[in-house]
Short mmCIF file of N, CA, C and O in Angstrom, two decimals:
data_model
loop_
_atom_site.label_atom_id
_atom_site.label_comp_id
_atom_site.label_asym_id
_atom_site.label_seq_id
_atom_site.Cartn_x
_atom_site.Cartn_y
_atom_site.Cartn_z
N LEU A 1 7.83 -19.32 -22.99
CA LEU A 1 7.67 -20.39 -23.95
C LEU A 1 8.99 -20.64 -24.66
O LEU A 1 9.73 -19.72 -24.95
N LEU A 2 9.22 -21.89 -24.96
CA LEU A 2 10.41 -22.27 -25.71
C LEU A 2 10.12 -22.18 -27.19
O LEU A 2 8.97 -22.31 -27.63
N GLN A 3 11.15 -21.97 -27.95
CA GLN A 3 11.01 -21.90 -29.40
C GLN A 3 10.31 -23.16 -29.90
O GLN A 3 10.69 -24.27 -29.55
N GLY A 4 9.28 -23.01 -30.69
CA GLY A 4 8.57 -24.14 -31.28
C GLY A 4 7.38 -24.62 -30.46
O GLY A 4 6.58 -25.40 -30.96
N GLN A 5 7.25 -24.19 -29.19
CA GLN A 5 6.11 -24.60 -28.39
C GLN A 5 4.89 -23.76 -28.76
O GLN A 5 5.01 -22.63 -29.20
N GLU A 6 3.71 -24.35 -28.54
CA GLU A 6 2.48 -23.63 -28.81
C GLU A 6 2.02 -22.93 -27.54
O GLU A 6 2.05 -23.50 -26.46
N CYS A 7 1.61 -21.71 -27.69
CA CYS A 7 1.10 -20.95 -26.56
C CYS A 7 -0.28 -21.50 -26.20
O CYS A 7 -1.17 -21.57 -27.06
N PRO A 8 -0.51 -21.90 -24.94
CA PRO A 8 -1.80 -22.50 -24.57
C PRO A 8 -2.96 -21.51 -24.62
O PRO A 8 -4.10 -21.90 -24.76
N ILE A 9 -2.70 -20.22 -24.51
CA ILE A 9 -3.78 -19.23 -24.52
C ILE A 9 -4.14 -18.83 -25.94
O ILE A 9 -5.29 -18.82 -26.33
N VAL A 10 -3.13 -18.48 -26.74
CA VAL A 10 -3.38 -17.98 -28.09
C VAL A 10 -3.55 -19.14 -29.06
O VAL A 10 -4.31 -19.05 -30.02
N GLY A 11 -2.87 -20.25 -28.84
CA GLY A 11 -3.02 -21.42 -29.69
C GLY A 11 -2.17 -21.41 -30.94
O GLY A 11 -2.49 -22.07 -31.92
N VAL A 12 -1.07 -20.65 -30.95
CA VAL A 12 -0.15 -20.65 -32.08
C VAL A 12 1.27 -20.83 -31.53
O VAL A 12 1.52 -20.59 -30.35
N SER A 13 2.17 -21.23 -32.39
CA SER A 13 3.55 -21.43 -31.96
C SER A 13 4.23 -20.09 -31.71
O SER A 13 3.77 -19.04 -32.17
N THR A 14 5.33 -20.15 -30.99
CA THR A 14 6.07 -18.92 -30.72
C THR A 14 6.60 -18.31 -32.01
O THR A 14 6.63 -17.09 -32.15
N ALA A 15 6.99 -19.15 -32.96
CA ALA A 15 7.47 -18.63 -34.25
C ALA A 15 6.36 -17.87 -34.96
O ALA A 15 6.59 -16.79 -35.51
N GLU A 16 5.13 -18.40 -34.94
CA GLU A 16 4.00 -17.73 -35.58
C GLU A 16 3.68 -16.43 -34.84
O GLU A 16 3.37 -15.41 -35.45
N MET A 17 3.75 -16.43 -33.51
CA MET A 17 3.50 -15.21 -32.74
C MET A 17 4.51 -14.13 -33.11
O MET A 17 4.15 -12.97 -33.32
N LEU A 18 5.80 -14.51 -33.20
CA LEU A 18 6.83 -13.55 -33.56
C LEU A 18 6.61 -13.03 -34.98
O LEU A 18 6.79 -11.84 -35.25
N SER A 19 6.22 -13.92 -35.87
CA SER A 19 5.97 -13.53 -37.25
C SER A 19 4.82 -12.53 -37.32
O SER A 19 4.89 -11.51 -38.00
N ARG A 20 3.74 -12.82 -36.62
CA ARG A 20 2.59 -11.91 -36.61
C ARG A 20 2.95 -10.58 -35.96
O ARG A 20 2.51 -9.52 -36.39
N PHE A 21 3.73 -10.65 -34.90
CA PHE A 21 4.16 -9.43 -34.22
C PHE A 21 4.98 -8.55 -35.16
O PHE A 21 4.81 -7.34 -35.22
N ALA A 22 5.89 -9.20 -35.89
CA ALA A 22 6.74 -8.46 -36.83
C ALA A 22 5.91 -7.82 -37.94
O ALA A 22 6.22 -6.74 -38.42
N ARG A 23 4.82 -8.48 -38.35
CA ARG A 23 3.95 -7.94 -39.41
C ARG A 23 2.95 -6.93 -38.85
O ARG A 23 2.21 -6.30 -39.59
N GLY A 24 2.87 -6.81 -37.53
CA GLY A 24 1.93 -5.87 -36.92
C GLY A 24 0.53 -6.43 -36.80
O GLY A 24 -0.42 -5.70 -36.61
N SER A 25 0.38 -7.74 -36.92
CA SER A 25 -0.94 -8.36 -36.82
C SER A 25 -1.40 -8.36 -35.37
O SER A 25 -0.62 -8.58 -34.46
N ARG A 26 -2.68 -8.13 -35.16
CA ARG A 26 -3.24 -8.17 -33.82
C ARG A 26 -3.94 -9.49 -33.53
O ARG A 26 -4.62 -9.63 -32.55
N ALA A 27 -3.77 -10.45 -34.40
CA ALA A 27 -4.45 -11.73 -34.22
C ALA A 27 -4.13 -12.40 -32.89
O ALA A 27 -5.03 -12.87 -32.22
N PRO A 28 -2.85 -12.45 -32.46
CA PRO A 28 -2.60 -13.09 -31.18
C PRO A 28 -3.29 -12.39 -30.02
O PRO A 28 -3.82 -13.04 -29.13
N ALA A 29 -3.32 -11.05 -30.05
CA ALA A 29 -3.96 -10.33 -28.96
C ALA A 29 -5.46 -10.59 -28.93
O ALA A 29 -6.04 -10.80 -27.87
N SER A 30 -6.11 -10.60 -30.11
CA SER A 30 -7.55 -10.86 -30.12
C SER A 30 -7.84 -12.29 -29.71
O SER A 30 -8.83 -12.57 -29.05
N ALA A 31 -6.97 -13.21 -30.12
CA ALA A 31 -7.16 -14.60 -29.70
C ALA A 31 -6.98 -14.72 -28.20
O ALA A 31 -7.72 -15.44 -27.53
N LEU A 32 -6.03 -13.98 -27.66
CA LEU A 32 -5.82 -13.98 -26.22
C LEU A 32 -7.05 -13.45 -25.51
O LEU A 32 -7.51 -14.02 -24.53
N ALA A 33 -7.61 -12.39 -26.02
CA ALA A 33 -8.81 -11.80 -25.41
C ALA A 33 -9.98 -12.78 -25.44
O ALA A 33 -10.71 -12.91 -24.48
N ARG A 34 -10.15 -13.48 -26.59
CA ARG A 34 -11.26 -14.44 -26.68
C ARG A 34 -11.09 -15.59 -25.70
O ARG A 34 -12.03 -16.05 -25.10
N ARG A 35 -9.87 -16.06 -25.54
CA ARG A 35 -9.63 -17.19 -24.65
C ARG A 35 -9.63 -16.78 -23.19
O ARG A 35 -9.98 -17.55 -22.33
N ALA A 36 -9.21 -15.56 -22.89
CA ALA A 36 -9.14 -15.10 -21.51
C ALA A 36 -10.49 -14.63 -20.99
O ALA A 36 -10.72 -14.64 -19.80
N ALA A 37 -11.40 -14.23 -21.88
CA ALA A 37 -12.69 -13.68 -21.46
C ALA A 37 -13.47 -14.62 -20.55
O ALA A 37 -14.00 -14.17 -19.54
N PRO A 38 -13.60 -15.92 -20.85
CA PRO A 38 -14.35 -16.78 -19.93
C PRO A 38 -13.75 -16.81 -18.53
O PRO A 38 -14.47 -16.82 -17.55
N ALA A 39 -12.43 -16.81 -18.44
CA ALA A 39 -11.80 -16.83 -17.13
C ALA A 39 -12.11 -15.56 -16.35
O ALA A 39 -12.34 -15.59 -15.15
N LEU A 40 -12.15 -14.42 -17.03
CA LEU A 40 -12.45 -13.17 -16.36
C LEU A 40 -13.90 -13.13 -15.90
O LEU A 40 -14.19 -12.66 -14.81
N THR A 41 -14.81 -13.61 -16.70
CA THR A 41 -16.21 -13.57 -16.29
C THR A 41 -16.49 -14.56 -15.17
O THR A 41 -17.36 -14.32 -14.35
N GLN A 42 -15.73 -15.63 -15.10
CA GLN A 42 -15.93 -16.58 -14.01
C GLN A 42 -15.54 -15.98 -12.67
O GLN A 42 -16.11 -16.31 -11.66
N ARG A 43 -14.57 -15.08 -12.67
CA ARG A 43 -14.15 -14.44 -11.43
C ARG A 43 -15.14 -13.38 -10.99
O ARG A 43 -15.03 -12.83 -9.91
N ARG A 44 -16.12 -13.03 -11.79
CA ARG A 44 -17.05 -11.96 -11.47
C ARG A 44 -18.33 -12.49 -10.85
O ARG A 44 -19.35 -11.85 -10.90
N ASN A 45 -18.30 -13.65 -10.24
CA ASN A 45 -19.49 -14.23 -9.64
C ASN A 45 -20.01 -13.42 -8.47
O ASN A 45 -21.12 -13.62 -8.03
N PHE A 46 -19.18 -12.50 -7.93
CA PHE A 46 -19.63 -11.70 -6.81
C PHE A 46 -20.70 -10.70 -7.22
O PHE A 46 -21.40 -10.17 -6.38
N ILE A 47 -20.84 -10.43 -8.51
CA ILE A 47 -21.84 -9.48 -8.97
C ILE A 47 -23.19 -10.20 -9.02
O ILE A 47 -23.38 -11.14 -9.77
N ALA A 48 -24.10 -9.77 -8.18
CA ALA A 48 -25.39 -10.43 -8.07
C ALA A 48 -26.35 -9.96 -9.15
O ALA A 48 -26.18 -8.89 -9.73
N GLY A 49 -27.36 -10.74 -9.38
CA GLY A 49 -28.39 -10.38 -10.34
C GLY A 49 -29.36 -9.37 -9.76
O GLY A 49 -29.22 -8.90 -8.63
N SER A 50 -30.37 -9.04 -10.53
CA SER A 50 -31.31 -8.00 -10.10
C SER A 50 -32.08 -8.40 -8.85
O SER A 50 -32.56 -7.54 -8.12
N GLU A 51 -32.21 -9.72 -8.59
CA GLU A 51 -32.94 -10.13 -7.39
C GLU A 51 -32.20 -9.76 -6.11
O GLU A 51 -32.78 -9.72 -5.04
N GLU A 52 -30.90 -9.46 -6.20
CA GLU A 52 -30.11 -9.07 -5.04
C GLU A 52 -30.09 -7.56 -4.84
O GLU A 52 -29.64 -7.08 -3.82
N TYR A 53 -30.56 -6.80 -5.83
CA TYR A 53 -30.49 -5.34 -5.76
C TYR A 53 -31.29 -4.81 -4.57
O TYR A 53 -32.46 -5.13 -4.40
N GLY A 54 -30.66 -4.02 -3.75
CA GLY A 54 -31.33 -3.40 -2.61
C GLY A 54 -31.53 -4.31 -1.42
O GLY A 54 -32.16 -3.92 -0.45
N LYS A 55 -30.99 -5.51 -1.47
CA LYS A 55 -31.18 -6.47 -0.38
C LYS A 55 -30.42 -6.06 0.87
O LYS A 55 -30.89 -6.25 1.98
N HIS A 56 -29.24 -5.50 0.70
CA HIS A 56 -28.40 -5.14 1.84
C HIS A 56 -28.47 -3.63 2.07
O HIS A 56 -27.65 -2.86 1.57
N CYS A 57 -29.49 -3.21 2.81
CA CYS A 57 -29.68 -1.79 3.10
C CYS A 57 -29.72 -1.58 4.61
O CYS A 57 -30.35 -2.35 5.34
N PHE A 58 -29.08 -0.54 5.06
CA PHE A 58 -29.07 -0.20 6.48
C PHE A 58 -30.28 0.68 6.77
O PHE A 58 -30.22 1.91 6.72
N LYS A 59 -31.41 0.02 7.02
CA LYS A 59 -32.65 0.75 7.32
C LYS A 59 -33.61 -0.17 8.05
O LYS A 59 -33.39 -1.38 8.13
N GLY A 60 -34.66 0.40 8.58
CA GLY A 60 -35.71 -0.38 9.24
C GLY A 60 -35.22 -1.20 10.42
O GLY A 60 -34.40 -0.75 11.21
N ALA A 61 -35.73 -2.44 10.51
CA ALA A 61 -35.41 -3.32 11.63
C ALA A 61 -33.93 -3.68 11.66
O ALA A 61 -33.35 -3.86 12.74
N VAL A 62 -33.32 -3.79 10.49
CA VAL A 62 -31.89 -4.11 10.43
C VAL A 62 -31.09 -2.99 11.10
O VAL A 62 -30.23 -3.23 11.96
N ALA A 63 -31.37 -1.75 10.73
CA ALA A 63 -30.66 -0.61 11.32
C ALA A 63 -30.96 -0.50 12.80
O ALA A 63 -30.05 -0.25 13.61
N ASP A 64 -32.22 -0.72 13.19
CA ASP A 64 -32.59 -0.60 14.60
C ASP A 64 -31.80 -1.56 15.48
O ASP A 64 -31.39 -1.20 16.59
N ALA A 65 -31.57 -2.78 15.00
CA ALA A 65 -30.81 -3.76 15.79
C ALA A 65 -29.37 -3.29 16.01
O ALA A 65 -28.83 -3.41 17.12
N TYR A 66 -28.74 -2.77 14.99
CA TYR A 66 -27.36 -2.29 15.13
C TYR A 66 -27.28 -0.99 15.91
O TYR A 66 -26.33 -0.76 16.65
N LEU A 67 -28.27 -0.13 15.74
CA LEU A 67 -28.29 1.12 16.52
C LEU A 67 -28.44 0.82 18.01
O LEU A 67 -27.81 1.48 18.84
N ALA A 68 -29.26 -0.18 18.34
CA ALA A 68 -29.47 -0.54 19.75
C ALA A 68 -28.16 -1.02 20.38
O ALA A 68 -27.91 -0.75 21.57
N LYS A 69 -27.31 -1.71 19.62
CA LYS A 69 -26.02 -2.16 20.15
C LYS A 69 -25.13 -0.99 20.55
O LYS A 69 -24.24 -1.14 21.36
N HIS A 70 -25.38 0.17 19.97
CA HIS A 70 -24.60 1.36 20.26
C HIS A 70 -25.37 2.35 21.15
O HIS A 70 -25.00 3.52 21.26
N GLY A 71 -26.45 1.86 21.78
CA GLY A 71 -27.20 2.67 22.73
C GLY A 71 -28.09 3.73 22.10
O GLY A 71 -28.40 4.73 22.75
N LEU A 72 -28.48 3.52 20.85
CA LEU A 72 -29.34 4.49 20.17
C LEU A 72 -30.76 3.92 20.04
O LEU A 72 -30.94 2.72 19.92
N PRO A 73 -31.76 4.78 20.04
CA PRO A 73 -33.15 4.31 19.98
C PRO A 73 -33.54 3.84 18.58
O PRO A 73 -33.00 4.29 17.57
N ALA A 74 -34.51 2.93 18.54
CA ALA A 74 -35.06 2.48 17.25
C ALA A 74 -35.75 3.65 16.57
O ALA A 74 -36.32 4.53 17.21
N GLY A 75 -35.68 3.68 15.26
CA GLY A 75 -36.32 4.76 14.51
C GLY A 75 -35.52 6.05 14.48
O GLY A 75 -36.01 7.07 13.98
N LEU A 76 -34.30 6.04 15.00
CA LEU A 76 -33.49 7.25 15.04
C LEU A 76 -33.26 7.84 13.65
O LEU A 76 -33.28 9.05 13.48
N LEU A 77 -33.12 6.98 12.66
CA LEU A 77 -32.80 7.48 11.31
C LEU A 77 -33.97 8.20 10.66
O LEU A 77 -33.78 8.87 9.64
N ASP A 78 -35.17 8.08 11.23
CA ASP A 78 -36.32 8.79 10.69
C ASP A 78 -36.29 10.28 11.02
O ASP A 78 -36.97 11.07 10.38
N ASP A 79 -35.51 10.66 12.03
CA ASP A 79 -35.40 12.06 12.45
C ASP A 79 -34.07 12.61 11.93
O ASP A 79 -33.00 12.16 12.34
N PRO A 80 -34.11 13.58 11.03
CA PRO A 80 -32.87 14.11 10.43
C PRO A 80 -31.89 14.73 11.43
O PRO A 80 -30.72 14.92 11.12
N SER A 81 -32.33 15.01 12.65
CA SER A 81 -31.43 15.65 13.61
C SER A 81 -30.32 14.70 14.08
O SER A 81 -29.36 15.14 14.71
N TRP A 82 -30.42 13.41 13.75
CA TRP A 82 -29.37 12.47 14.16
C TRP A 82 -28.03 12.86 13.56
O TRP A 82 -26.97 12.55 14.12
N THR A 83 -28.06 13.58 12.43
CA THR A 83 -26.81 13.96 11.77
C THR A 83 -25.99 14.93 12.62
O THR A 83 -24.77 15.02 12.46
N THR A 84 -26.64 15.66 13.51
CA THR A 84 -25.92 16.60 14.37
C THR A 84 -25.75 16.09 15.79
O THR A 84 -24.88 16.57 16.51
N THR A 85 -26.56 15.11 16.19
CA THR A 85 -26.51 14.65 17.58
C THR A 85 -25.86 13.28 17.75
O THR A 85 -25.27 13.03 18.80
N SER A 86 -25.96 12.41 16.78
CA SER A 86 -25.52 11.02 16.97
C SER A 86 -24.74 10.47 15.79
O SER A 86 -24.67 9.25 15.60
N ALA A 87 -24.14 11.31 14.98
CA ALA A 87 -23.50 10.85 13.75
C ALA A 87 -22.39 9.83 13.99
O ALA A 87 -22.27 8.85 13.26
N ASP A 88 -21.56 10.03 15.01
CA ASP A 88 -20.45 9.10 15.26
C ASP A 88 -20.95 7.71 15.65
O ASP A 88 -20.42 6.70 15.20
N LYS A 89 -21.99 7.67 16.48
CA LYS A 89 -22.53 6.37 16.89
C LYS A 89 -23.24 5.68 15.72
O LYS A 89 -23.16 4.46 15.58
N VAL A 90 -23.92 6.44 14.89
CA VAL A 90 -24.57 5.86 13.71
C VAL A 90 -23.50 5.32 12.76
O VAL A 90 -23.65 4.21 12.21
N ALA A 91 -22.42 6.06 12.58
CA ALA A 91 -21.33 5.60 11.72
C ALA A 91 -20.74 4.30 12.25
O ALA A 91 -20.45 3.38 11.47
N ALA A 92 -20.57 4.19 13.56
CA ALA A 92 -20.05 2.95 14.15
C ALA A 92 -21.02 1.79 13.93
O ALA A 92 -20.60 0.67 13.64
N ALA A 93 -22.32 2.06 14.02
CA ALA A 93 -23.32 1.02 13.78
C ALA A 93 -23.30 0.57 12.32
O ALA A 93 -23.39 -0.63 12.03
N VAL A 94 -23.15 1.51 11.41
CA VAL A 94 -23.08 1.17 9.98
C VAL A 94 -21.83 0.34 9.70
O VAL A 94 -21.88 -0.64 8.95
N MET A 95 -20.71 0.69 10.32
CA MET A 95 -19.48 -0.08 10.13
C MET A 95 -19.63 -1.50 10.66
O MET A 95 -19.18 -2.46 10.04
N ASP A 96 -20.28 -1.67 11.81
CA ASP A 96 -20.52 -3.01 12.35
C ASP A 96 -21.39 -3.82 11.40
O ASP A 96 -21.13 -5.00 11.14
N TRP A 97 -22.45 -3.19 10.91
CA TRP A 97 -23.35 -3.87 9.96
C TRP A 97 -22.61 -4.26 8.69
O TRP A 97 -22.75 -5.38 8.21
N ALA A 98 -21.80 -3.35 8.15
CA ALA A 98 -21.05 -3.64 6.93
C ALA A 98 -20.07 -4.78 7.15
O ALA A 98 -19.95 -5.69 6.32
N HIS A 99 -19.37 -4.76 8.27
CA HIS A 99 -18.41 -5.82 8.58
C HIS A 99 -19.12 -7.16 8.72
O HIS A 99 -18.65 -8.19 8.23
N ASP A 100 -20.27 -7.17 9.37
CA ASP A 100 -21.04 -8.42 9.53
C ASP A 100 -21.56 -8.95 8.20
O ASP A 100 -21.83 -10.14 8.07
N ASN A 101 -21.68 -8.08 7.20
CA ASN A 101 -22.13 -8.50 5.87
C ASN A 101 -20.97 -8.77 4.93
O ASN A 101 -21.16 -8.91 3.72
N GLY A 102 -19.74 -8.81 5.46
CA GLY A 102 -18.59 -9.19 4.66
C GLY A 102 -17.93 -8.07 3.89
O GLY A 102 -17.10 -8.32 3.02
N ALA A 103 -18.26 -6.83 4.19
CA ALA A 103 -17.65 -5.71 3.47
C ALA A 103 -16.20 -5.52 3.91
O ALA A 103 -15.86 -5.72 5.07
N SER A 104 -15.36 -5.16 2.96
CA SER A 104 -13.96 -4.86 3.28
C SER A 104 -13.57 -3.46 2.81
O SER A 104 -12.52 -2.96 3.15
N VAL A 105 -14.43 -2.84 2.01
CA VAL A 105 -14.17 -1.50 1.49
C VAL A 105 -15.47 -0.70 1.55
O VAL A 105 -16.55 -1.22 1.29
N MET A 106 -15.35 0.57 1.90
CA MET A 106 -16.51 1.45 1.93
C MET A 106 -16.21 2.62 1.00
O MET A 106 -15.11 3.18 1.04
N THR A 107 -17.16 2.96 0.15
CA THR A 107 -17.00 4.10 -0.75
C THR A 107 -18.11 5.12 -0.47
O THR A 107 -19.28 4.75 -0.39
N HIS A 108 -17.72 6.36 -0.33
CA HIS A 108 -18.69 7.44 -0.15
C HIS A 108 -18.59 8.31 -1.40
O HIS A 108 -17.56 8.93 -1.66
N TRP A 109 -19.66 8.33 -2.19
CA TRP A 109 -19.71 9.14 -3.41
C TRP A 109 -20.54 10.38 -3.09
O TRP A 109 -21.61 10.29 -2.48
N PHE A 110 -20.07 11.53 -3.49
CA PHE A 110 -20.79 12.76 -3.15
C PHE A 110 -20.61 13.81 -4.24
O PHE A 110 -19.72 13.72 -5.08
N GLN A 111 -21.48 14.80 -4.20
CA GLN A 111 -21.41 15.95 -5.10
C GLN A 111 -21.14 17.19 -4.25
O GLN A 111 -22.03 17.66 -3.55
N PRO A 112 -19.91 17.69 -4.30
CA PRO A 112 -19.61 18.88 -3.50
C PRO A 112 -20.40 20.10 -3.97
O PRO A 112 -20.69 20.22 -5.16
N MET A 113 -20.72 20.94 -3.04
CA MET A 113 -21.47 22.15 -3.39
C MET A 113 -20.52 23.34 -3.42
O MET A 113 -19.57 23.42 -2.65
N ALA A 114 -20.79 24.26 -4.30
CA ALA A 114 -20.00 25.48 -4.41
C ALA A 114 -20.38 26.42 -3.27
O ALA A 114 -21.30 26.17 -2.50
N SER A 115 -19.69 27.53 -3.18
CA SER A 115 -19.92 28.46 -2.08
C SER A 115 -21.34 29.03 -2.07
O SER A 115 -21.85 29.41 -1.03
N LEU A 116 -21.99 29.07 -3.21
CA LEU A 116 -23.36 29.59 -3.27
C LEU A 116 -24.41 28.50 -3.11
O LEU A 116 -25.59 28.74 -3.27
N GLY A 117 -23.98 27.29 -2.79
CA GLY A 117 -24.92 26.19 -2.60
C GLY A 117 -25.38 25.56 -3.90
O GLY A 117 -26.42 24.91 -3.95
N VAL A 118 -24.62 25.75 -4.96
CA VAL A 118 -24.96 25.20 -6.27
C VAL A 118 -23.99 24.08 -6.61
O VAL A 118 -22.79 24.21 -6.40
N ARG A 119 -24.51 22.99 -7.15
CA ARG A 119 -23.64 21.89 -7.60
C ARG A 119 -23.21 22.16 -9.03
O ARG A 119 -24.02 22.49 -9.88
N HIS A 120 -21.93 22.02 -9.31
CA HIS A 120 -21.40 22.28 -10.63
C HIS A 120 -21.15 21.01 -11.44
O HIS A 120 -20.42 21.03 -12.41
N GLY A 121 -21.73 19.89 -11.04
CA GLY A 121 -21.57 18.66 -11.79
C GLY A 121 -20.33 17.87 -11.44
O GLY A 121 -20.09 16.82 -12.01
N GLN A 122 -19.52 18.38 -10.54
CA GLN A 122 -18.34 17.64 -10.13
C GLN A 122 -18.71 16.64 -9.06
O GLN A 122 -19.64 16.85 -8.29
N THR A 123 -17.98 15.53 -9.02
CA THR A 123 -18.24 14.52 -7.99
C THR A 123 -16.95 14.20 -7.27
O THR A 123 -15.86 14.46 -7.76
N GLY A 124 -17.09 13.63 -6.11
CA GLY A 124 -15.94 13.20 -5.33
C GLY A 124 -16.20 11.83 -4.77
O GLY A 124 -17.35 11.39 -4.65
N GLN A 125 -15.14 11.13 -4.43
CA GLN A 125 -15.26 9.81 -3.83
C GLN A 125 -14.24 9.67 -2.73
O GLN A 125 -13.12 10.16 -2.83
N VAL A 126 -14.63 8.97 -1.68
CA VAL A 126 -13.73 8.60 -0.61
C VAL A 126 -13.81 7.08 -0.50
O VAL A 126 -14.90 6.52 -0.40
N HIS A 127 -12.66 6.42 -0.56
CA HIS A 127 -12.61 4.96 -0.44
C HIS A 127 -11.87 4.61 0.85
O HIS A 127 -10.75 5.05 1.06
N ASN A 128 -12.50 3.84 1.70
CA ASN A 128 -11.88 3.41 2.95
C ASN A 128 -11.83 1.90 3.00
O ASN A 128 -12.84 1.23 2.77
N ALA A 129 -10.67 1.36 3.29
CA ALA A 129 -10.53 -0.08 3.49
C ALA A 129 -10.69 -0.37 4.98
O ALA A 129 -10.23 0.40 5.83
N MET A 130 -11.36 -1.47 5.30
CA MET A 130 -11.60 -1.84 6.69
C MET A 130 -10.68 -3.00 7.05
O MET A 130 -10.72 -4.05 6.41
N PHE A 131 -9.87 -2.81 8.07
CA PHE A 131 -8.95 -3.83 8.53
C PHE A 131 -9.28 -4.22 9.95
O PHE A 131 -9.77 -3.40 10.73
N THR A 132 -8.99 -5.46 10.29
CA THR A 132 -9.11 -5.92 11.65
C THR A 132 -7.74 -6.40 12.10
O THR A 132 -7.15 -7.27 11.45
N PHE A 133 -7.23 -5.85 13.18
CA PHE A 133 -5.90 -6.21 13.68
C PHE A 133 -6.04 -7.04 14.94
O PHE A 133 -6.97 -6.84 15.73
N ASP A 134 -5.08 -7.95 15.15
CA ASP A 134 -5.07 -8.71 16.39
C ASP A 134 -4.37 -7.90 17.48
O ASP A 134 -3.98 -6.75 17.26
N LYS A 135 -4.20 -8.48 18.65
CA LYS A 135 -3.63 -7.74 19.78
C LYS A 135 -2.18 -7.32 19.55
O LYS A 135 -1.69 -6.40 20.18
N ASP A 136 -1.48 -8.00 18.61
CA ASP A 136 -0.11 -7.64 18.28
C ASP A 136 -0.03 -6.60 17.17
O ASP A 136 1.06 -6.26 16.73
N GLY A 137 -1.16 -6.14 16.68
CA GLY A 137 -1.17 -5.14 15.63
C GLY A 137 -0.93 -5.69 14.25
O GLY A 137 -0.59 -4.98 13.33
N LYS A 138 -1.12 -6.98 14.09
CA LYS A 138 -0.92 -7.61 12.77
C LYS A 138 -2.24 -7.97 12.15
O LYS A 138 -3.21 -8.17 12.75
#
């Protein structure tokens, strides 16, 4: 901003901003927060309401369709032994499903267990970004 111009976000001149800054006033910052808040909430449209909760779940007929693409039988997820026999193929099916639903990041949240099989309240997270490369690797 040039000397004497009004800041479009805070709504005061640069001289007034400098004066308030010198006095230690937080008025420009709070005014900035009030004016910037609508812009921030408008960018959060990706957060769905409660009617969207649980809509995108990898289970039932949805899971069966993706599992079949990887040569796995329908209902496989109902048998816990899939974790030792087919985990890699199930993971590939989940990744295909997530990609088809527009996901670009996958987060795995977990509670590690101590050596005695007891959870101590600590948590861990793994964040994976999903990229698609063309034949040139770009």
